[in-house]
Tab-separated table of C-alpha atoms and ligand atoms in Angstrom:
chain	number	residue	atom	x	y	z
J	1	MET	CA	-21.907	-13.695	8.470
J	2	PHE	CA	-23.978	-16.241	10.416
J	3	GLU	CA	-22.940	-14.594	13.653
J	4	GLN	CA	-24.024	-11.152	12.469
J	5	CYS	CA	-27.405	-12.506	11.375
J	6	PRO	CA	-28.689	-15.993	10.444
J	7	LYS	CA	-31.071	-14.431	7.968
J	8	ARG	CA	-28.231	-12.660	6.174
J	9	LEU	CA	-26.461	-15.986	5.685
J	10	TRP	CA	-29.676	-17.597	4.442
J	11	LEU	CA	-30.420	-14.767	2.005
J	12	SER	CA	-26.864	-14.696	0.697
J	13	VAL	CA	-27.169	-18.356	-0.267
J	14	HIS	CA	-30.828	-18.664	-1.329
J	15	ARG	CA	-31.882	-15.146	-2.405
J	16	ARG	CA	-28.678	-13.501	-3.576
J	17	GLU	CA	-30.615	-11.407	-6.109
J	18	LEU	CA	-32.113	-9.364	-3.236
J	19	ALA	CA	-28.727	-7.915	-2.266
J	20	GLU	CA	-28.195	-4.218	-2.928
J	21	HIS	CA	-25.258	-3.095	-5.012
J	22	ASP	CA	-22.291	-2.083	-2.888
J	23	ASP	CA	-20.605	0.913	-4.533
J	24	GLY	CA	-17.445	0.644	-2.492
J	25	ALA	CA	-16.930	-3.108	-2.832
J	26	GLU	CA	-14.661	-2.923	-5.865
J	27	ALA	CA	-12.354	-0.338	-4.283
J	28	ARG	CA	-12.211	-2.302	-1.018
J	29	PHE	CA	-11.415	-5.484	-2.906
J	30	ALA	CA	-8.620	-3.736	-4.833
J	31	THR	CA	-7.147	-2.381	-1.577
J	32	GLY	CA	-7.316	-5.793	0.068
J	33	HIS	CA	-5.659	-7.383	-2.937
J	34	GLU	CA	-2.853	-4.806	-2.953
J	35	VAL	CA	-2.248	-5.157	0.794
J	36	GLY	CA	-2.233	-8.969	0.530
J	37	ALA	CA	0.250	-8.900	-2.330
J	38	ILE	CA	2.634	-6.620	-0.393
J	39	ALA	CA	2.403	-8.911	2.647
J	40	CYS	CA	3.535	-11.799	0.442
J	41	THR	CA	6.497	-9.884	-1.009
J	42	LEU	CA	7.767	-9.316	2.537
J	43	LEU	CA	8.251	-13.080	2.884
J	44	PRO	CA	10.226	-13.728	-0.308
J	45	ASN	CA	10.735	-17.447	0.325
J	46	GLY	CA	7.000	-18.073	0.760
J	47	VAL	CA	5.085	-20.595	-1.354
J	48	MET	CA	1.726	-19.606	-2.845
J	49	VAL	CA	-1.065	-22.187	-2.986
J	50	GLU	CA	-2.935	-21.363	-6.165
J	51	ALA	CA	-6.682	-21.955	-6.398
J	52	GLU	CA	-6.226	-23.331	-9.900
J	53	PRO	CA	-7.750	-25.324	-11.398
J	54	ASP	CA	-10.010	-25.400	-8.332
J	55	LEU	CA	-10.079	-25.442	-4.531
J	56	ALA	CA	-9.852	-29.239	-4.477
J	57	ALA	CA	-6.438	-28.890	-6.096
J	58	ALA	CA	-5.510	-26.218	-3.532
J	59	LEU	CA	-6.414	-28.643	-0.722
J	60	VAL	CA	-4.181	-31.319	-2.244
J	61	THR	CA	-1.284	-28.893	-2.755
J	62	THR	CA	-1.507	-27.623	0.826
J	63	ARG	CA	-1.568	-31.119	2.238
J	64	ALA	CA	1.495	-32.081	0.195
J	65	LEU	CA	3.426	-29.009	1.385
J	66	LEU	CA	2.615	-29.755	5.023
J	67	ASP	CA	3.297	-33.486	4.782
J	68	ASN	CA	6.647	-32.874	3.100
J	69	GLY	CA	7.836	-30.888	6.117
J	70	LEU	CA	8.090	-27.553	4.312
J	71	ALA	CA	9.931	-25.022	6.459
J	72	GLN	CA	8.904	-21.944	4.516
J	73	PRO	CA	5.894	-19.631	4.733
J	74	ILE	CA	2.764	-20.778	2.916
J	75	PHE	CA	0.331	-18.283	1.386
J	76	GLU	CA	-3.345	-19.159	1.027
J	77	ALA	CA	-2.937	-22.537	2.702
J	78	THR	CA	-6.242	-24.284	1.974
J	79	LEU	CA	-7.707	-26.561	4.633
J	80	GLN	CA	-11.036	-28.209	5.262
J	81	HIS	CA	-12.893	-29.700	8.199
J	82	ASP	CA	-16.507	-30.763	8.599
J	83	GLY	CA	-17.452	-29.204	5.280
J	84	VAL	CA	-15.874	-25.826	6.146
J	85	LEU	CA	-13.065	-24.736	3.834
J	86	VAL	CA	-10.668	-21.925	4.744
J	87	ARG	CA	-7.788	-20.247	2.944
J	88	ILE	CA	-5.286	-18.911	5.469
J	89	ASP	CA	-3.448	-15.806	4.267
J	90	VAL	CA	-0.121	-16.689	5.839
J	91	LEU	CA	1.249	-19.738	7.663
J	92	GLU	CA	4.801	-19.279	8.936
J	93	PRO	CA	6.941	-22.006	10.523
J	94	ASP	CA	7.443	-21.160	14.186
J	95	GLY	CA	10.810	-22.967	14.376
J	96	ALA	CA	9.485	-25.540	16.864
J	97	GLY	CA	7.460	-27.740	14.545
J	98	GLY	CA	4.328	-25.606	14.620
J	99	TRP	CA	2.924	-22.739	12.628
J	100	HIS	CA	2.146	-19.093	13.164
J	101	MET	CA	-1.085	-18.155	11.429
J	102	ALA	CA	-1.745	-14.606	10.184
J	103	GLU	CA	-4.744	-13.053	8.480
J	104	VAL	CA	-3.782	-9.953	6.511
J	105	LYS	CA	-6.102	-6.946	6.825
J	106	SER	CA	-5.979	-3.465	5.331
J	107	SER	CA	-7.258	-1.910	8.575
J	108	THR	CA	-4.817	-0.165	10.892
J	109	LYS	CA	-5.736	-2.330	13.876
J	110	ALA	CA	-7.335	-5.637	14.757
J	111	LYS	CA	-11.095	-5.397	15.247
J	112	ASP	CA	-13.430	-7.360	17.471
J	113	TYR	CA	-15.056	-9.217	14.588
J	114	HIS	CA	-11.650	-10.468	13.416
J	115	VAL	CA	-11.533	-12.764	16.454
J	116	GLY	CA	-14.422	-14.891	15.179
J	117	ASP	CA	-12.833	-15.232	11.722
J	118	LEU	CA	-9.559	-16.262	13.285
J	119	ALA	CA	-11.305	-18.775	15.553
J	120	THR	CA	-12.904	-20.468	12.534
J	121	GLN	CA	-9.527	-20.781	10.820
J	122	LEU	CA	-7.957	-22.088	14.003
J	123	TRP	CA	-10.719	-24.662	14.401
J	124	VAL	CA	-10.354	-25.917	10.836
J	125	ALA	CA	-6.540	-25.921	10.931
J	126	ARG	CA	-6.329	-27.858	14.177
J	127	ASN	CA	-8.884	-30.409	13.078
J	128	ALA	CA	-6.989	-30.768	9.806
J	129	GLY	CA	-3.936	-31.726	11.851
J	130	VAL	CA	-1.958	-28.485	11.547
J	131	PRO	CA	-0.323	-27.454	14.847
J	132	ILE	CA	-0.970	-23.737	15.231
J	133	SER	CA	1.115	-22.113	17.954
J	134	SER	CA	-0.042	-18.535	17.493
J	135	ALA	CA	-2.682	-16.679	15.518
J	136	ALA	CA	-2.683	-12.988	14.632
J	137	ILE	CA	-4.243	-10.265	12.558
J	138	ARG	CA	-1.511	-8.765	10.363
J	139	HIS	CA	-2.752	-5.211	9.907
J	140	VAL	CA	-1.300	-2.051	8.470
J	141	ASP	CA	0.929	-0.165	10.934
J	142	SER	CA	-0.226	3.443	10.750
J	143	SER	CA	3.136	4.684	12.042
J	144	PHE	CA	4.964	3.302	8.995
J	145	VAL	CA	6.539	5.928	6.728
J	146	LEU	CA	7.622	5.079	3.181
J	147	GLU	CA	11.282	6.035	2.928
J	148	ARG	CA	12.328	4.299	-0.299
J	149	ASP	CA	10.290	3.447	-3.371
J	150	GLY	CA	8.857	-0.060	-3.045
J	151	ASP	CA	10.391	-0.727	0.406
J	152	TYR	CA	7.466	-1.848	2.571
J	153	ASP	CA	9.457	-3.575	5.279
J	154	GLY	CA	7.632	-2.526	8.466
J	155	LEU	CA	4.295	-1.789	6.803
J	156	PHE	CA	2.552	-4.477	8.880
J	157	ALA	CA	2.193	-5.227	12.561
J	158	ASP	CA	0.789	-8.431	14.066
J	159	THR	CA	-1.804	-8.318	16.833
J	160	ASP	CA	-1.923	-11.750	18.444
J	161	LEU	CA	-5.507	-12.814	19.126
J	162	MET	CA	-4.882	-16.435	20.041
J	163	ALA	CA	-6.060	-15.985	23.635
J	164	GLN	CA	-9.273	-14.256	22.537
J	165	ALA	CA	-9.965	-16.840	19.830
J	166	GLU	CA	-9.422	-19.923	22.006
J	167	PRO	CA	-12.733	-19.767	23.918
J	168	ILE	CA	-14.600	-19.442	20.620
J	169	VAL	CA	-12.818	-22.363	18.964
J	170	ALA	CA	-14.438	-24.848	21.338
J	171	GLY	CA	-17.906	-23.778	20.205
J	172	ARG	CA	-17.111	-23.618	16.503
J	173	GLY	CA	-18.462	-27.094	15.796
J	174	ASP	CA	-21.843	-26.171	17.270
J	175	ALA	CA	-21.891	-22.859	15.395
J	176	VAL	CA	-21.212	-24.616	12.098
J	177	ALA	CA	-23.997	-27.113	12.811
J	178	ALA	CA	-26.382	-24.270	13.593
J	179	ALA	CA	-25.430	-22.432	10.390
J	180	ARG	CA	-25.972	-25.590	8.386
J	181	ALA	CA	-29.391	-26.114	9.974
J	182	THR	CA	-30.303	-22.517	9.169
J	183	LEU	CA	-29.373	-22.978	5.529
J	184	ALA	CA	-31.404	-26.175	5.309
J	185	GLY	CA	-34.516	-24.530	6.732
J	186	ALA	CA	-36.932	-21.801	5.716
J	187	GLU	CA	-35.981	-18.107	5.641
J	188	PRO	CA	-35.255	-17.086	9.264
J	189	ASP	CA	-37.667	-14.625	10.831
J	190	THR	CA	-34.985	-12.259	12.157
J	191	ALA	CA	-36.158	-8.737	12.943
J	192	PRO	CA	-33.927	-5.862	11.748
J	193	GLY	CA	-32.013	-4.067	14.472
J	194	ALA	CA	-28.629	-2.695	15.425
J	195	HIS	CA	-26.978	-5.856	14.082
J	196	CYS	CA	-27.913	-4.786	10.528
J	197	ASP	CA	-25.071	-2.231	10.592
J	198	ALA	CA	-22.428	-3.981	12.638
J	199	PRO	CA	-19.836	-5.129	12.032
J	200	PHE	CA	-20.830	-4.481	8.384
J	201	PRO	CA	-23.801	-2.743	6.785
J	202	CYS	CA	-26.033	-5.548	5.516
J	203	GLU	CA	-26.664	-5.726	1.782
J	204	PHE	CA	-30.215	-6.994	2.410
J	205	ALA	CA	-31.314	-3.965	4.460
J	206	GLY	CA	-33.617	-2.707	1.695
J	207	TYR	CA	-35.409	-6.042	1.512
J	208	CYS	CA	-35.788	-6.454	5.277
J	209	HIS	CA	-36.771	-2.857	6.034
J	210	ALA	CA	-39.384	-2.795	3.267
J	211	ALA	CA	-41.336	-5.324	5.289
J	212	LEU	CA	-41.463	-3.057	8.359
J	213	PRO	CA	-44.207	-0.526	9.078
J	214	ALA	CA	-43.132	3.011	8.164
J	215	GLY	CA	-41.450	4.850	11.029
J	216	PRO	CA	-42.196	8.440	12.095
J	217	GLU	CA	-41.416	11.171	9.589
J	218	TRP	CA	-39.128	12.833	12.142
J	219	PRO	CA	-37.475	10.099	14.233
J	220	VAL	CA	-35.573	11.046	17.391
J	221	SER	CA	-32.414	9.869	15.615
J	222	VAL	CA	-32.228	13.246	13.832
J	223	LEU	CA	-31.056	14.758	17.140
J	224	PRO	CA	-27.323	15.165	16.453
J	225	HIS	CA	-24.441	13.465	18.239
J	226	GLY	CA	-26.503	10.471	19.349
J	227	GLY	CA	-29.081	12.673	21.074
J	228	GLY	CA	-31.887	10.290	20.144
J	229	LYS	CA	-30.461	7.351	22.101
J	230	ARG	CA	-31.892	8.282	25.490
J	231	TRP	CA	-35.376	8.677	23.980
J	232	ILE	CA	-35.229	5.372	22.159
J	233	GLU	CA	-34.274	3.751	25.470
J	234	GLN	CA	-37.464	5.232	26.913
J	235	GLY	CA	-39.500	3.851	24.011
J	236	ILE	CA	-39.958	7.238	22.305
J	237	VAL	CA	-39.019	7.115	18.614
J	238	ASP	CA	-40.947	10.129	17.299
J	239	LEU	CA	-39.215	13.477	17.790
J	240	LEU	CA	-42.588	15.213	17.790
J	241	ALA	CA	-43.501	13.231	20.910
J	242	VAL	CA	-40.483	14.471	22.896
J	243	ASP	CA	-41.202	16.955	25.699
J	244	PRO	CA	-39.179	20.089	24.776
J	245	ALA	CA	-38.775	20.961	28.464
J	246	ALA	CA	-36.707	17.803	28.856
J	247	LEU	CA	-34.154	18.901	26.210
J	248	SER	CA	-31.278	20.502	28.110
J	249	ASN	CA	-28.929	20.539	25.126
J	250	ALA	CA	-29.394	23.844	23.252
J	251	VAL	CA	-28.743	22.316	19.826
J	252	HIS	CA	-31.216	19.504	20.473
J	253	ALA	CA	-33.787	22.053	21.590
J	254	ARG	CA	-33.201	24.061	18.403
J	255	VAL	CA	-33.541	20.995	16.187
J	256	HIS	CA	-36.710	20.006	18.031
J	257	ARG	CA	-38.246	23.479	17.740
J	258	ALA	CA	-37.479	23.801	14.024
J	259	THR	CA	-38.826	20.314	13.359
J	260	VAL	CA	-42.072	20.787	15.270
J	261	SER	CA	-42.765	24.296	13.959
J	262	GLY	CA	-41.397	23.869	10.434
J	263	GLU	CA	-39.716	27.269	10.888
J	264	VAL	CA	-36.087	27.778	10.024
J	265	TYR	CA	-33.740	28.830	12.803
J	266	HIS	CA	-31.711	31.704	11.363
J	267	ASP	CA	-29.630	34.135	13.404
J	268	VAL	CA	-28.523	36.737	10.877
J	269	GLU	CA	-26.811	38.959	13.435
J	270	GLY	CA	-25.000	35.995	14.899
J	271	ALA	CA	-23.701	34.979	11.474
J	272	ARG	CA	-22.622	38.531	10.663
J	273	ALA	CA	-20.808	38.872	13.968
J	274	ALA	CA	-19.046	35.533	13.528
J	275	MET	CA	-17.747	36.452	10.071
J	276	ALA	CA	-17.097	40.155	10.654
J	277	GLY	CA	-13.488	39.565	11.594
J	278	TRP	CA	-12.639	37.497	8.514
J	279	ALA	CA	-10.217	39.757	6.700
J	280	PHE	CA	-10.256	40.400	2.966
J	281	PRO	CA	-9.170	39.140	0.563
J	282	ARG	CA	-11.016	36.024	1.677
J	283	THR	CA	-9.920	32.743	0.134
J	284	TRP	CA	-12.599	30.050	0.114
J	285	LEU	CA	-10.596	26.859	-0.052
J	286	ASP	CA	-11.381	23.186	-0.532
J	287	PHE	CA	-9.043	20.219	-1.029
J	288	GLU	CA	-9.679	16.854	-2.613
J	289	THR	CA	-7.354	14.193	-1.259
J	290	ILE	CA	-6.668	10.492	-1.433
J	291	GLY	CA	-5.197	8.148	1.154
J	292	PHE	CA	-3.778	4.817	0.075
J	293	ALA	CA	-3.525	1.900	2.494
J	294	VAL	CA	-0.145	1.180	0.908
J	295	PRO	CA	1.586	4.578	0.746
J	296	ARG	CA	2.944	5.452	-2.700
J	297	ARG	CA	4.726	8.725	-2.019
J	298	ILE	CA	8.042	8.966	-0.209
J	299	GLY	CA	7.551	10.419	3.254
J	300	THR	CA	3.871	9.479	3.559
J	301	ARG	CA	2.083	7.133	5.967
J	302	PRO	CA	-0.676	4.580	5.274
J	303	TYR	CA	-3.970	6.348	4.610
J	304	GLN	CA	-2.303	9.777	4.795
J	305	GLN	CA	-4.558	12.168	2.918
J	306	VAL	CA	-2.498	13.450	-0.019
J	307	PRO	CA	-4.019	16.504	-1.745
J	308	PHE	CA	-4.299	16.137	-5.506
J	309	GLN	CA	-6.677	19.056	-6.094
J	310	PHE	CA	-7.854	22.307	-4.617
J	311	SER	CA	-10.274	25.024	-5.566
J	312	ALA	CA	-9.865	28.572	-4.255
J	313	HIS	CA	-12.341	31.371	-4.776
J	314	VAL	CA	-10.668	34.637	-3.788
J	315	GLU	CA	-13.137	37.330	-2.723
J	316	THR	CA	-12.186	40.987	-2.395
J	317	ALA	CA	-13.856	43.522	-0.109
J	318	ASP	CA	-15.754	45.054	-3.047
J	319	GLY	CA	-17.419	41.689	-3.765
J	320	GLY	CA	-15.130	40.718	-6.663
J	321	ILE	CA	-14.461	37.001	-7.075
J	322	MET	CA	-11.547	35.283	-8.777
J	323	HIS	CA	-11.386	31.509	-9.174
J	324	ARG	CA	-8.112	29.622	-8.961
J	325	GLU	CA	-7.535	25.906	-8.949
J	326	PHE	CA	-4.999	23.111	-8.978
J	327	LEU	CA	-5.389	19.530	-10.188
J	328	SER	CA	-2.769	16.859	-10.803
J	329	LEU	CA	-3.789	13.770	-12.774
J	330	ASP	CA	-0.444	12.747	-14.271
J	331	GLY	CA	0.156	10.101	-11.616
J	332	SER	CA	3.200	11.799	-10.104
J	333	ASP	CA	3.428	12.867	-6.457
J	334	PRO	CA	1.098	15.897	-6.455
J	335	ARG	CA	2.285	17.409	-3.183
J	336	ARG	CA	5.112	19.672	-4.359
J	337	ALA	CA	3.079	21.126	-7.212
J	338	CYS	CA	0.100	21.519	-4.880
J	339	ALA	CA	2.193	23.337	-2.273
J	340	GLU	CA	3.683	25.662	-4.894
J	341	ALA	CA	0.243	26.363	-6.352
J	342	LEU	CA	-1.111	27.222	-2.911
J	343	VAL	CA	1.694	29.676	-2.264
J	344	GLU	CA	1.216	31.214	-5.695
J	345	MET	CA	-2.588	31.317	-5.803
J	346	VAL	CA	-3.674	32.046	-2.234
J	347	PRO	CA	-3.076	35.704	-1.327
J	348	PRO	CA	-0.521	36.231	1.460
J	349	THR	CA	-3.046	38.089	3.609
J	350	GLY	CA	-6.709	37.657	4.491
J	351	ALA	CA	-8.784	34.824	5.864
J	352	VAL	CA	-8.583	31.327	4.396
J	353	ILE	CA	-11.992	29.748	4.816
J	354	GLY	CA	-12.894	26.091	4.765
J	355	TYR	CA	-15.942	24.065	5.755
J	356	ASN	CA	-14.845	21.791	8.565
J	357	ALA	CA	-11.611	23.673	8.065
J	358	SER	CA	-9.397	21.623	10.370
J	359	PHE	CA	-9.068	19.310	7.369
J	360	GLU	CA	-7.750	22.080	5.108
J	361	LYS	CA	-5.486	23.366	7.868
J	362	GLY	CA	-4.082	19.898	8.478
J	363	ARG	CA	-3.238	19.384	4.815
J	364	ILE	CA	-1.525	22.787	4.564
J	365	LEU	CA	0.592	22.030	7.638
J	366	GLU	CA	1.557	18.606	6.246
J	367	LEU	CA	2.733	20.289	3.054
J	368	ALA	CA	4.674	22.796	5.153
J	369	ALA	CA	6.396	19.924	6.960
J	370	ALA	CA	7.203	18.170	3.668
J	371	PHE	CA	8.697	21.238	1.936
J	372	PRO	CA	10.840	23.337	4.282
J	373	ASP	CA	11.502	25.986	1.629
J	374	LEU	CA	7.745	26.695	1.487
J	375	ALA	CA	7.113	26.176	5.185
J	376	ASP	CA	7.026	29.852	6.212
J	377	ALA	CA	4.388	30.753	3.632
J	378	LEU	CA	2.307	27.639	4.262
J	379	THR	CA	2.476	27.876	8.048
J	380	ALA	CA	1.372	31.501	7.860
J	381	MET	CA	-1.469	30.429	5.541
J	382	ALA	CA	-2.567	27.730	8.000
J	383	ALA	CA	-2.642	30.309	10.790
J	384	ARG	CA	-5.199	32.314	8.782
J	385	VAL	CA	-7.636	29.386	8.380
J	386	VAL	CA	-11.138	29.933	9.775
J	387	ASP	CA	-14.160	27.651	9.634
J	388	LEU	CA	-17.602	28.260	8.128
J	389	LEU	CA	-19.046	25.044	9.605
J	390	PRO	CA	-19.403	26.193	13.254
J	391	VAL	CA	-20.799	29.512	12.047
J	392	THR	CA	-23.459	27.649	10.081
J	393	ARG	CA	-24.156	25.286	12.956
J	394	ALA	CA	-24.659	28.159	15.393
J	395	ASN	CA	-26.815	30.291	13.125
J	396	TRP	CA	-28.852	28.118	10.760
J	397	TYR	CA	-31.062	25.076	11.006
J	398	HIS	CA	-33.753	23.847	8.637
J	399	ARG	CA	-35.549	20.674	9.585
J	400	ASP	CA	-34.747	19.120	6.193
J	401	GLN	CA	-31.108	18.959	7.319
J	402	ARG	CA	-32.280	16.113	9.555
J	403	GLY	CA	-29.701	16.809	12.215
J	404	SER	CA	-26.702	17.301	9.922
J	405	TRP	CA	-24.678	20.426	9.120
J	406	SER	CA	-22.598	18.791	6.396
J	407	ILE	CA	-22.478	21.183	3.470
J	408	LYS	CA	-24.414	18.666	1.350
J	409	ALA	CA	-27.203	18.674	3.959
J	410	VAL	CA	-27.285	22.453	4.414
J	411	LEU	CA	-27.123	23.644	0.799
J	412	PRO	CA	-30.504	22.326	-0.392
J	413	THR	CA	-32.133	24.250	2.473
J	414	ILE	CA	-30.486	27.600	1.810
J	415	ALA	CA	-29.125	27.534	-1.752
J	416	ALA	CA	-31.006	24.836	-3.625
J	417	GLU	CA	-29.545	25.933	-6.956
J	418	MET	CA	-26.105	24.840	-5.727
J	419	ASP	CA	-27.049	21.192	-6.133
J	420	TYR	CA	-24.635	18.461	-7.110
J	421	ALA	CA	-27.086	16.185	-8.925
J	422	SER	CA	-26.050	17.335	-12.380
J	423	LEU	CA	-22.342	16.828	-11.701
J	424	GLU	CA	-20.540	13.662	-12.736
J	425	VAL	CA	-18.408	13.799	-9.581
J	426	LYS	CA	-20.827	14.403	-6.706
J	427	ASP	CA	-18.903	13.813	-3.492
J	428	GLY	CA	-15.495	13.226	-1.985
J	429	GLY	CA	-15.692	9.469	-2.501
J	430	SER	CA	-16.422	9.736	-6.195
J	431	ALA	CA	-13.668	12.367	-6.517
J	432	GLN	CA	-11.220	9.813	-5.126
J	433	GLU	CA	-12.503	7.168	-7.526
J	434	ALA	CA	-12.111	9.599	-10.436
J	435	TYR	CA	-8.561	10.417	-9.382
J	436	ALA	CA	-7.638	6.732	-8.964
J	437	GLU	CA	-9.046	5.992	-12.416
J	438	ALA	CA	-7.256	8.912	-14.064
J	439	ILE	CA	-3.754	8.111	-12.772
J	440	VAL	CA	-3.595	4.489	-13.924
J	441	ALA	CA	-1.491	3.933	-17.038
J	442	GLY	CA	-4.401	2.439	-18.981
J	443	CYS	CA	-6.600	5.534	-18.733
J	444	THR	CA	-7.052	7.014	-22.206
J	445	PRO	CA	-6.321	10.725	-22.786
J	446	GLU	CA	-9.999	11.261	-23.638
J	447	ARG	CA	-11.184	9.662	-20.420
J	448	ARG	CA	-8.584	11.520	-18.375
J	449	LEU	CA	-9.771	14.788	-19.889
J	450	ALA	CA	-13.374	13.942	-19.024
J	451	LEU	CA	-12.359	13.127	-15.440
J	452	ASP	CA	-10.321	16.330	-15.257
J	453	THR	CA	-13.379	18.354	-16.291
J	454	ALA	CA	-15.661	16.537	-13.836
J	455	LEU	CA	-13.250	16.994	-10.927
J	456	ARG	CA	-12.802	20.703	-11.612
J	457	ALA	CA	-16.562	21.177	-11.774
J	458	TYR	CA	-17.073	19.388	-8.454
J	459	CYS	CA	-14.324	21.034	-6.398
J	460	GLY	CA	-15.168	24.453	-7.847
J	461	ARG	CA	-18.801	23.944	-6.850
J	462	ASP	CA	-17.726	23.291	-3.260
J	463	THR	CA	-15.981	26.634	-2.834
J	464	GLU	CA	-18.611	28.530	-4.823
J	465	ALA	CA	-21.268	27.015	-2.572
J	466	MET	CA	-19.412	28.183	0.526
J	467	ILE	CA	-19.540	31.791	-0.661
J	468	VAL	CA	-23.251	31.605	-1.428
J	469	LEU	CA	-23.916	29.948	1.926
J	470	ALA	CA	-21.939	32.595	3.820
J	471	ARG	CA	-23.749	35.425	2.040
J	472	ARG	CA	-27.210	33.969	2.644
J	473	LEU	CA	-26.435	33.348	6.298
J	474	GLN	CA	-25.913	37.112	6.600
J	475	LEU	CA	-29.116	38.110	4.778
J	476	HIS	CA	-32.557	38.292	6.289
J	477	ASP	CA	-34.878	35.702	4.784
J	478	ASP	CA	-37.020	38.256	2.962
J	479	VAL	CA	-33.997	39.669	1.126
J	480	CYS	CA	-33.107	38.071	-2.188
J	481	GLY	CA	-29.466	37.774	-3.048
J	482	GLY	CA	-26.311	35.996	-2.223
J	483	GLU	CA	-25.471	35.035	-5.775
J	484	ILE	CA	-21.887	35.215	-6.906
G	1	SF4	S1	-31.010	-6.422	7.099
G	1	SF4	FE1	-30.670	-7.034	9.205
G	1	SF4	S2	-32.244	-8.571	9.627
G	1	SF4	FE2	-32.114	-8.377	7.395
G	1	SF4	S3	-30.655	-9.948	6.786
G	1	SF4	FE3	-29.501	-8.084	7.061
G	1	SF4	S4	-28.751	-8.155	9.146
G	1	SF4	FE4	-30.407	-9.669	8.985
């Protein structure tokens, strides 16, 4: 934390109450806990150092294990040096009198910021007299496939970062002294900048940014795909100050023009032409999925997106609409039932339309690969998938989208009544949380029913919104309509 920002460290110790609530913290903690527990089960002869009754006891226990010449893995080995206490996820005997150190992470690869964490542990361990011969990040191996229930042998891979950590270890003493001096002093006067988001979004951003003068209403950062970077480098932060003649990218020019003029860019003929070939019956399709770091379903990989819900609005050429849906909240593997429901509910002909549809197509093809008896129907369905997102991007822009064509950014500008504010489940993240809550054994039938209702309302809104969006894209602005 000190290395990301001295002020963040200071605030986290002296002004903790200024931190913003982190919605995802609980889920991340639960994932980390699950991953850590699995890593321990893979070393069945390991010894856990409990933090009970307190960390002082953990220090004593660790020291006793090391001094007694233990030749087994140690979990949460607790060591201290110069007032810095660390708990090392895994220490494994290296067979030559030393120890291999591993920090367990739920990510699928080692990241740059892991090196600093590892260096601190290395510095403490060495100064506490523990000979460390290698140090690694033990991360989830994304190529792992669960083949038997509960068999996670192979779930992790070690990336050795000893060589990268070594140069940092030498300076750790100075860094600790600097951190201590920071904590003993007044609140640091650190200006917000790029470091506020990397490697982690800072929980004090609201506090720090409130002290800054207000920025322009339309910053250059609304130019999509990092288009604002070159202007910021030239000291231009206001999009209204950008010379339009210097915008060679057509999308940037369009965003600039719509922002400066306040006029919507809308190419009705372009939208009509793009959708003219989408055969009826049209199926407007949206999946909700969940990906667990520790795969739970046979045949799945870590973080593989498993569909547990879909909504399909089927539209006929005469404008008729029929809604169909699937949702599995009983905690079983939802894939077979989902695949069967798709084959049953999605017509065998006509376009299948998604928004950012490569996601829908990918899920359908994964189901086809998992269930050979349904593969022909599902593969044919995937071949009929078309995408409303590029059509929208090419033919509509309202400056309130602020450079985004996500459906949540577009809808308020073209179909404001399709808002999500009144829904209990409002986005993909909260849909995953609802699903995770509903499938645990302790969820009451009443709560599960409430979650079921909320999930159906959300996913159904997504596909309904796509139809309204598509219809409005094809109507001139002075024509009312597009309702379904
Ligand atoms: S918001 Fe930025 S400047 Fe403020 S404490 Fe966090 S990282 Fe430091």
